[in-house]
Amino acid sequence: MSLRLGFAVVVACAAAVSAAAAEDLAFAPLGPGYGPAVTFQIVLGDVDDDGDLDAVFANQGSTPSRVGLNDGCGIYTFTDQNLATQGHGAALGDLDGDGDLDLVIACASLGGPGRPSRVYMNDGHGEFEDTGQSLGDASLSGNLVELVDIENDGDLDIFIVYLTIPGRAFVSRVFANDGLGTFSLTEREFPFGTRFCDLDGDGDADAFAKESGVGYRAWIHDGNGGYYAAWESAAPSVWYEPSSFAFGDLNGDGIVDILDTNGSWTNPGPAYVLLGNGAGGFDRHPLDISPMLAAWPVLGDFDRDGDLDAALACVGKPDRVLIGDGAGTLTDSGLRLGGNLMTAGLAVGDLDADGDLDLFIPVYGMTGGLAVVWRNVTAAP
């Protein structure tokens, strides 16, 4: 077992906090903050099998990626594990079928030597062992990773989006799992702006993509490891940034919808709600908020009224929360979390075990900063 280092902070789960509120919605910072580090993404999962949500910090630069264990109340303690440097995207999932959460970290290589993606196996107690597997991607700059059963054979495969070095063009690769956590490069091709979700409700992993200046496309899984084109829509105003869209049922009809943001890191863009038809097609509706720079959306019922809301990690601006009406419309709550920082891969989950959804927001600014747990203190409806 690893040592737990860093923050010796003991609080009650119901500790009093000073909240930022917008009408009935309120969040408050919890704990001392974690870092400093240039953290592209935080991913949540119960890595030590004690019933609460732990956190993996994908840290870029020379700071190693880290594991933070939750005390059950939303206070995290770093273990002594130093995982991959130049960490960018990260994902947790059971890769070897033993019932615990393993880890993949995609490593960025911008302006430096190649750093291959890393595959780690969990010992069941939150200790990750580097398998030493080579995915053959050291010449690429890992940007985003997703674990999904693309082959539809009952295990999790790896999908990674990269920037090519040099050239700065996006590419993607699929690595098939042999069921025991060993991966091999496949010849499958998906556009780099692809994410996976069950769009037609049959239980397998369909694919949705957007291409900058072109539009949207969707493919349906045939259940046997193949895909067929289901829908496409021209939309010159869309712009691809990794994780710039999120899946969820926004209008309560039991069908997957999409919240899509389209700003780049330098130019604001519009946001859309795409309402699904259950067969892989969507009806696009502009979101009534001002254009934004690149934003990372996550969905969850933050105001505890039974429908999905959205939190947006924003570049150079405070993060914001949008309120859903249950019919597919999202409205800016006016709530702002944090300062004018560069944030990216925020995570959502019940971090303090009080039954509502909290936010864990990292700082991706090149000078680093403290990741902060924003505890949901919204009054019960």
CSV table of C-alpha atoms in Angstrom, one decimal:
chain,number,residue,atom,x,y,z
A,1,MET,CA,0.0,0.0,0.0
A,2,SER,CA,1.2,3.5,-0.7
A,3,LEU,CA,1.7,6.2,1.9
A,4,ARG,CA,-0.8,9.0,2.1
A,5,LEU,CA,1.0,12.3,2.0
A,6,GLY,CA,0.2,16.0,1.8
A,7,PHE,CA,-2.9,17.3,3.5
A,8,ALA,CA,-3.6,16.5,7.2
A,9,VAL,CA,-7.0,18.2,7.3
A,10,VAL,CA,-9.9,16.8,9.3
A,11,VAL,CA,-13.4,18.2,8.8
A,12,ALA,CA,-17.0,17.0,9.4
A,13,CYS,CA,-18.9,16.3,6.2
A,14,ALA,CA,-21.5,18.9,7.3
A,15,ALA,CA,-18.9,21.6,7.9
A,16,ALA,CA,-20.2,25.2,7.6
A,17,VAL,CA,-19.0,26.9,4.4
A,18,SER,CA,-19.3,30.3,2.8
A,19,ALA,CA,-21.3,29.8,-0.4
A,20,ALA,CA,-21.7,31.4,-3.8
A,21,ALA,CA,-25.3,31.3,-4.8
A,22,ALA,CA,-27.6,32.0,-7.7
A,23,GLU,CA,-31.2,31.9,-6.5
A,24,ASP,CA,-31.6,28.4,-5.1
A,25,LEU,CA,-28.4,27.0,-6.5
A,26,ALA,CA,-25.2,27.4,-4.3
A,27,PHE,CA,-21.7,26.0,-4.3
A,28,ALA,CA,-18.9,26.6,-1.8
A,29,PRO,CA,-15.2,25.8,-1.9
A,30,LEU,CA,-14.2,22.9,0.4
A,31,GLY,CA,-10.8,22.1,1.8
A,32,PRO,CA,-7.4,23.7,1.2
A,33,GLY,CA,-7.1,23.2,-2.6
A,34,TYR,CA,-4.8,20.7,-4.2
A,35,GLY,CA,-1.6,21.4,-6.1
A,36,PRO,CA,-0.1,23.6,-7.5
A,37,ALA,CA,0.0,21.8,-10.8
A,38,VAL,CA,-0.9,22.3,-14.5
A,39,THR,CA,-3.8,19.9,-14.4
A,40,PHE,CA,-5.6,19.2,-17.6
A,41,GLN,CA,-8.2,16.8,-16.3
A,42,ILE,CA,-9.5,15.3,-13.0
A,43,VAL,CA,-11.2,11.9,-13.3
A,44,LEU,CA,-13.2,10.4,-10.4
A,45,GLY,CA,-13.7,6.8,-9.3
A,46,ASP,CA,-13.5,4.6,-6.2
A,47,VAL,CA,-10.0,3.3,-6.8
A,48,ASP,CA,-9.4,2.0,-3.2
A,49,ASP,CA,-12.8,0.3,-2.9
A,50,ASP,CA,-14.0,2.1,0.2
A,51,GLY,CA,-17.2,3.5,-1.3
A,52,ASP,CA,-16.3,7.1,-2.1
A,53,LEU,CA,-15.0,8.9,-5.1
A,54,ASP,CA,-11.3,9.3,-5.3
A,55,ALA,CA,-9.5,11.4,-7.9
A,56,VAL,CA,-6.7,11.1,-10.5
A,57,PHE,CA,-5.0,14.3,-11.5
A,58,ALA,CA,-3.6,14.3,-15.0
A,59,ASN,CA,-0.8,16.8,-14.6
A,60,GLN,CA,1.1,18.3,-17.5
A,61,GLY,CA,4.7,19.7,-17.4
A,62,SER,CA,7.2,18.1,-15.1
A,63,THR,CA,4.8,17.5,-12.2
A,64,PRO,CA,3.8,13.9,-12.0
A,65,SER,CA,0.2,12.9,-12.3
A,66,ARG,CA,-1.2,12.0,-8.8
A,67,VAL,CA,-3.8,10.0,-7.0
A,68,GLY,CA,-5.9,11.7,-4.3
A,69,LEU,CA,-7.9,9.5,-1.9
A,70,ASN,CA,-11.2,10.8,-0.5
A,71,ASP,CA,-11.8,10.6,3.2
A,72,GLY,CA,-15.5,10.2,2.5
A,73,CYS,CA,-16.3,13.9,3.2
A,74,GLY,CA,-14.7,15.4,0.1
A,75,ILE,CA,-11.2,16.0,1.5
A,76,TYR,CA,-8.4,14.4,-0.5
A,77,THR,CA,-5.0,13.2,0.5
A,78,PHE,CA,-2.4,12.5,-2.1
A,79,THR,CA,-0.7,9.1,-2.1
A,80,ASP,CA,3.0,8.8,-2.7
A,81,GLN,CA,2.5,7.6,-6.2
A,82,ASN,CA,4.2,9.6,-9.0
A,83,LEU,CA,2.5,8.7,-12.2
A,84,ALA,CA,3.1,9.9,-15.7
A,85,THR,CA,4.5,13.4,-16.3
A,86,GLN,CA,3.1,15.4,-19.2
A,87,GLY,CA,-0.3,13.9,-18.4
A,88,HIS,CA,-3.2,15.2,-20.5
A,89,GLY,CA,-6.3,13.1,-20.9
A,90,ALA,CA,-7.0,10.3,-18.4
A,91,ALA,CA,-9.6,7.6,-17.9
A,92,LEU,CA,-10.5,5.0,-15.3
A,93,GLY,CA,-12.1,1.6,-16.1
A,94,ASP,CA,-11.7,-2.1,-15.3
A,95,LEU,CA,-9.2,-3.1,-18.1
A,96,ASP,CA,-8.3,-6.6,-16.9
A,97,GLY,CA,-11.7,-7.9,-15.6
A,98,ASP,CA,-10.7,-8.1,-11.9
A,99,GLY,CA,-13.4,-5.7,-10.7
A,100,ASP,CA,-11.3,-2.7,-9.8
A,101,LEU,CA,-10.6,0.5,-11.7
A,102,ASP,CA,-7.4,0.6,-13.8
A,103,LEU,CA,-6.0,3.8,-15.4
A,104,VAL,CA,-4.8,5.1,-18.8
A,105,ILE,CA,-3.0,8.4,-19.1
A,106,ALA,CA,-2.4,10.0,-22.5
A,107,CYS,CA,0.8,12.1,-22.4
A,108,ALA,CA,1.4,15.4,-24.3
A,109,SER,CA,4.6,16.1,-26.0
A,110,LEU,CA,4.3,19.7,-27.2
A,111,GLY,CA,7.7,21.2,-27.7
A,112,GLY,CA,9.5,18.3,-26.2
A,113,PRO,CA,10.5,14.6,-26.5
A,114,GLY,CA,7.9,12.0,-27.2
A,115,ARG,CA,6.1,10.6,-24.2
A,116,PRO,CA,4.0,7.5,-24.8
A,117,SER,CA,0.6,6.8,-23.2
A,118,ARG,CA,0.7,4.8,-20.0
A,119,VAL,CA,-1.4,1.9,-18.9
A,120,TYR,CA,-1.7,1.2,-15.2
A,121,MET,CA,-3.3,-1.7,-13.3
A,122,ASN,CA,-4.9,-1.2,-9.9
A,123,ASP,CA,-4.0,-3.6,-7.1
A,124,GLY,CA,-7.6,-3.1,-5.7
A,125,HIS,CA,-6.4,-0.7,-3.0
A,126,GLY,CA,-5.7,2.3,-5.2
A,127,GLU,CA,-2.0,1.5,-5.9
A,128,PHE,CA,-1.3,1.6,-9.7
A,129,GLU,CA,1.4,-0.4,-11.4
A,130,ASP,CA,2.7,0.7,-14.7
A,131,THR,CA,2.3,-2.3,-17.1
A,132,GLY,CA,5.1,-1.0,-19.3
A,133,GLN,CA,3.0,-1.6,-22.4
A,134,SER,CA,4.0,0.4,-25.5
A,135,LEU,CA,1.1,1.7,-27.5
A,136,GLY,CA,3.6,3.0,-30.1
A,137,ASP,CA,2.4,6.6,-29.8
A,138,ALA,CA,5.5,8.3,-28.5
A,139,SER,CA,5.8,10.4,-31.7
A,140,LEU,CA,2.2,11.8,-31.0
A,141,SER,CA,1.0,14.2,-28.4
A,142,GLY,CA,-1.8,12.6,-26.4
A,143,ASN,CA,-4.7,14.9,-25.9
A,144,LEU,CA,-7.8,12.9,-24.7
A,145,VAL,CA,-8.5,9.3,-23.8
A,146,GLU,CA,-11.7,7.3,-23.6
A,147,LEU,CA,-12.3,3.8,-22.4
A,148,VAL,CA,-15.2,2.2,-24.3
A,149,ASP,CA,-16.1,-1.3,-25.6
A,150,ILE,CA,-15.8,-0.4,-29.3
A,151,GLU,CA,-15.3,-4.1,-30.3
A,152,ASN,CA,-18.5,-5.0,-28.4
A,153,ASP,CA,-16.7,-8.1,-27.0
A,154,GLY,CA,-17.3,-7.3,-23.3
A,155,ASP,CA,-14.0,-5.5,-22.4
A,156,LEU,CA,-12.9,-1.9,-22.6
A,157,ASP,CA,-10.8,-0.7,-25.5
A,158,ILE,CA,-8.8,2.5,-25.6
A,159,PHE,CA,-9.6,5.5,-27.9
A,160,ILE,CA,-7.0,8.3,-27.9
A,161,VAL,CA,-7.1,11.7,-29.7
A,162,TYR,CA,-3.6,13.1,-30.5
A,163,LEU,CA,-1.9,16.1,-31.9
A,164,THR,CA,0.8,15.2,-34.4
A,165,ILE,CA,4.2,16.6,-33.7
A,166,PRO,CA,5.2,18.5,-35.8
A,167,GLY,CA,2.2,19.7,-37.7
A,168,ARG,CA,-0.3,20.2,-35.0
A,169,ALA,CA,-3.1,18.2,-36.7
A,170,PHE,CA,-5.4,16.0,-34.8
A,171,VAL,CA,-5.5,12.2,-35.3
A,172,SER,CA,-7.1,9.3,-33.4
A,173,ARG,CA,-6.3,5.7,-32.7
A,174,VAL,CA,-8.2,2.7,-31.3
A,175,PHE,CA,-6.4,0.0,-29.3
A,176,ALA,CA,-8.2,-3.3,-28.8
A,177,ASN,CA,-8.2,-5.1,-25.4
A,178,ASP,CA,-7.5,-8.8,-25.3
A,179,GLY,CA,-9.7,-9.0,-22.2
A,180,LEU,CA,-6.8,-9.2,-19.8
A,181,GLY,CA,-5.6,-5.6,-20.2
A,182,THR,CA,-3.1,-6.0,-23.1
A,183,PHE,CA,-3.7,-3.7,-26.0
A,184,SER,CA,-3.0,-3.7,-29.7
A,185,LEU,CA,-3.4,-1.0,-32.4
A,186,THR,CA,-6.3,-1.6,-34.7
A,187,GLU,CA,-7.1,-0.4,-38.2
A,188,ARG,CA,-10.3,1.2,-37.1
A,189,GLU,CA,-10.7,4.9,-38.1
A,190,PHE,CA,-12.8,7.5,-36.5
A,191,PRO,CA,-12.6,11.3,-36.9
A,192,PHE,CA,-10.5,12.9,-34.2
A,193,GLY,CA,-13.6,14.8,-32.9
A,194,THR,CA,-15.4,11.5,-31.9
A,195,ARG,CA,-16.9,10.5,-28.6
A,196,PHE,CA,-18.8,7.4,-27.8
A,197,CYS,CA,-22.3,7.0,-26.3
A,198,ASP,CA,-25.4,4.7,-26.7
A,199,LEU,CA,-27.4,6.9,-29.0
A,200,ASP,CA,-30.1,4.4,-29.9
A,201,GLY,CA,-30.7,2.8,-26.6
A,202,ASP,CA,-29.6,-0.8,-27.5
A,203,GLY,CA,-26.7,-0.9,-25.0
A,204,ASP,CA,-23.7,-0.6,-27.2
A,205,ALA,CA,-21.3,2.2,-28.0
A,206,ASP,CA,-22.3,4.4,-30.9
A,207,ALA,CA,-20.1,7.2,-32.1
A,208,PHE,CA,-20.7,10.9,-32.6
A,209,ALA,CA,-18.2,13.4,-34.1
A,210,LYS,CA,-17.9,17.0,-35.1
A,211,GLU,CA,-15.5,18.5,-37.5
A,212,SER,CA,-14.4,22.1,-37.3
A,213,GLY,CA,-16.1,24.3,-39.9
A,214,VAL,CA,-18.0,21.3,-41.4
A,215,GLY,CA,-20.5,19.9,-39.0
A,216,TYR,CA,-21.7,16.8,-37.2
A,217,ARG,CA,-21.8,13.0,-37.9
A,218,ALA,CA,-23.1,10.0,-36.1
A,219,TRP,CA,-22.6,6.3,-36.5
A,220,ILE,CA,-24.6,3.4,-35.0
A,221,HIS,CA,-22.9,0.3,-33.7
A,222,ASP,CA,-24.3,-2.8,-35.4
A,223,GLY,CA,-23.8,-5.0,-32.3
A,224,ASN,CA,-21.1,-7.1,-34.0
A,225,GLY,CA,-18.2,-4.6,-33.8
A,226,GLY,CA,-19.1,-2.7,-36.9
A,227,TYR,CA,-20.5,0.8,-37.5
A,228,TYR,CA,-22.8,2.3,-40.1
A,229,ALA,CA,-23.5,6.0,-40.9
A,230,ALA,CA,-26.7,7.2,-39.3
A,231,TRP,CA,-26.8,11.0,-39.6
A,232,GLU,CA,-24.9,14.1,-40.6
A,233,SER,CA,-25.6,17.8,-40.6
A,234,ALA,CA,-23.6,20.7,-42.0
A,235,ALA,CA,-22.8,23.3,-39.4
A,236,PRO,CA,-19.9,25.6,-40.4
A,237,SER,CA,-20.0,27.4,-37.0
A,238,VAL,CA,-18.9,24.3,-35.1
A,239,TRP,CA,-15.3,24.1,-33.8
A,240,TYR,CA,-13.6,21.0,-32.3
A,241,GLU,CA,-11.9,21.2,-29.0
A,242,PRO,CA,-11.4,18.0,-27.0
A,243,SER,CA,-14.3,17.3,-24.7
A,244,SER,CA,-16.3,20.3,-26.0
A,245,PHE,CA,-19.5,18.3,-25.9
A,246,ALA,CA,-21.4,16.2,-23.3
A,247,PHE,CA,-24.1,13.5,-23.6
A,248,GLY,CA,-27.3,13.3,-21.5
A,249,ASP,CA,-31.1,13.3,-21.6
A,250,LEU,CA,-31.8,17.1,-21.5
A,251,ASN,CA,-35.5,16.9,-22.3
A,252,GLY,CA,-36.6,13.9,-20.3
A,253,ASP,CA,-37.7,11.7,-23.2
A,254,GLY,CA,-35.3,8.9,-22.4
A,255,ILE,CA,-33.1,9.6,-25.5
A,256,VAL,CA,-29.5,10.9,-25.4
A,257,ASP,CA,-29.1,14.6,-26.3
A,258,ILE,CA,-25.9,16.6,-26.6
A,259,LEU,CA,-24.7,19.9,-25.2
A,260,ASP,CA,-22.1,21.3,-27.6
A,261,THR,CA,-19.8,24.3,-27.1
A,262,ASN,CA,-17.8,25.7,-30.1
A,263,GLY,CA,-15.3,28.3,-29.0
A,264,SER,CA,-11.6,27.9,-29.6
A,265,TRP,CA,-8.9,29.0,-27.2
A,266,THR,CA,-8.7,32.3,-29.0
A,267,ASN,CA,-12.1,32.9,-30.7
A,268,PRO,CA,-15.6,32.7,-29.0
A,269,GLY,CA,-18.2,30.4,-30.5
A,270,PRO,CA,-21.8,29.6,-30.1
A,271,ALA,CA,-23.2,26.8,-28.0
A,272,TYR,CA,-26.0,24.4,-29.1
A,273,VAL,CA,-28.3,21.8,-27.7
A,274,LEU,CA,-28.7,18.8,-30.0
A,275,LEU,CA,-31.9,16.9,-29.2
A,276,GLY,CA,-31.7,13.2,-30.2
A,277,ASN,CA,-34.3,11.2,-32.1
A,278,GLY,CA,-33.3,7.8,-30.7
A,279,ALA,CA,-31.8,6.6,-34.1
A,280,GLY,CA,-28.6,8.6,-34.1
A,281,GLY,CA,-30.0,11.8,-35.5
A,282,PHE,CA,-30.3,15.2,-33.8
A,283,ASP,CA,-32.2,18.5,-34.1
A,284,ARG,CA,-29.9,21.5,-33.4
A,285,HIS,CA,-31.1,24.4,-31.3
A,286,PRO,CA,-28.9,27.5,-30.4
A,287,LEU,CA,-28.3,28.0,-26.7
A,288,ASP,CA,-29.4,31.5,-25.5
A,289,ILE,CA,-26.0,32.5,-24.0
A,290,SER,CA,-23.3,34.7,-25.3
A,291,PRO,CA,-20.5,33.1,-27.4
A,292,MET,CA,-17.7,31.7,-25.3
A,293,LEU,CA,-14.1,30.7,-25.7
A,294,ALA,CA,-13.3,27.0,-25.4
A,295,ALA,CA,-15.4,25.4,-22.7
A,296,TRP,CA,-15.6,21.9,-21.2
A,297,PRO,CA,-19.2,20.9,-20.4
A,298,VAL,CA,-20.4,18.3,-17.9
A,299,LEU,CA,-24.0,17.5,-17.1
A,300,GLY,CA,-25.7,16.7,-13.8
A,301,ASP,CA,-28.7,17.6,-11.7
A,302,PHE,CA,-27.1,20.3,-9.7
A,303,ASP,CA,-30.2,22.0,-8.4
A,304,ARG,CA,-31.9,18.7,-7.4
A,305,ASP,CA,-35.1,19.2,-9.4
A,306,GLY,CA,-34.9,16.0,-11.4
A,307,ASP,CA,-33.5,17.2,-14.7
A,308,LEU,CA,-30.0,17.8,-16.1
A,309,ASP,CA,-28.1,21.1,-15.7
A,310,ALA,CA,-24.6,21.9,-17.0
A,311,ALA,CA,-21.3,23.1,-15.6
A,312,LEU,CA,-18.8,24.7,-18.0
A,313,ALA,CA,-15.1,24.9,-17.4
A,314,CYS,CA,-14.1,28.0,-19.3
A,315,VAL,CA,-10.8,29.4,-20.7
A,316,GLY,CA,-9.7,32.6,-18.9
A,317,LYS,CA,-13.1,33.2,-17.3
A,318,PRO,CA,-14.9,32.0,-14.2
A,319,ASP,CA,-16.6,28.6,-14.7
A,320,ARG,CA,-20.4,28.9,-15.0
A,321,VAL,CA,-23.5,26.8,-14.3
A,322,LEU,CA,-26.5,26.5,-16.6
A,323,ILE,CA,-29.9,25.4,-15.3
A,324,GLY,CA,-32.0,23.0,-17.3
A,325,ASP,CA,-35.8,23.3,-17.5
A,326,GLY,CA,-36.3,19.6,-18.3
A,327,ALA,CA,-37.5,20.3,-21.8
A,328,GLY,CA,-34.1,20.8,-23.5
A,329,THR,CA,-33.5,24.5,-22.6
A,330,LEU,CA,-30.5,25.6,-20.6
A,331,THR,CA,-30.3,29.0,-19.0
A,332,ASP,CA,-27.3,30.7,-17.5
A,333,SER,CA,-27.8,30.8,-13.8
A,334,GLY,CA,-25.4,33.7,-13.3
A,335,LEU,CA,-23.4,31.7,-10.9
A,336,ARG,CA,-19.6,31.9,-11.4
A,337,LEU,CA,-17.1,29.6,-9.7
A,338,GLY,CA,-13.4,30.5,-9.3
A,339,GLY,CA,-11.5,33.4,-10.9
A,340,ASN,CA,-10.3,34.3,-14.4
A,341,LEU,CA,-8.3,31.1,-14.7
A,342,MET,CA,-7.7,28.6,-17.4
A,343,THR,CA,-9.6,25.5,-16.5
A,344,ALA,CA,-10.3,22.3,-18.5
A,345,GLY,CA,-11.3,18.8,-17.4
A,346,LEU,CA,-13.5,19.4,-14.4
A,347,ALA,CA,-15.2,16.4,-12.8
A,348,VAL,CA,-18.7,15.9,-11.3
A,349,GLY,CA,-19.8,13.5,-8.6
A,350,ASP,CA,-21.1,13.3,-5.0
A,351,LEU,CA,-17.7,14.0,-3.4
A,352,ASP,CA,-18.9,14.5,0.2
A,353,ALA,CA,-21.6,11.7,0.4
A,354,ASP,CA,-24.5,14.1,1.0
A,355,GLY,CA,-26.6,13.0,-1.9
A,356,ASP,CA,-26.0,15.9,-4.4
A,357,LEU,CA,-23.5,16.6,-7.1
A,358,ASP,CA,-20.3,18.5,-6.4
A,359,LEU,CA,-17.6,19.8,-8.8
A,360,PHE,CA,-13.9,19.3,-8.7
A,361,ILE,CA,-12.2,22.0,-10.8
A,362,PRO,CA,-8.6,21.9,-11.8
A,363,VAL,CA,-6.4,24.7,-13.1
A,364,TYR,CA,-4.7,24.3,-16.4
A,365,GLY,CA,-2.9,27.6,-16.6
A,366,MET,CA,0.7,27.3,-17.6
A,367,THR,CA,1.8,28.7,-14.2
A,368,GLY,CA,-0.3,26.1,-12.4
A,369,GLY,CA,-2.7,26.6,-9.5
A,370,LEU,CA,-4.8,24.8,-6.9
A,371,ALA,CA,-7.6,22.4,-7.9
A,372,VAL,CA,-10.6,23.1,-5.8
A,373,VAL,CA,-13.6,21.0,-4.6
A,374,TRP,CA,-16.8,23.1,-5.0
A,375,ARG,CA,-19.3,21.5,-2.7
A,376,ASN,CA,-22.9,21.7,-3.6
A,377,VAL,CA,-24.8,23.4,-0.8
A,378,THR,CA,-28.1,23.8,-2.6
A,379,ALA,CA,-31.0,23.4,-0.3
A,380,ALA,CA,-33.0,20.3,-0.7
A,381,PRO,CA,-36.2,20.9,-2.8
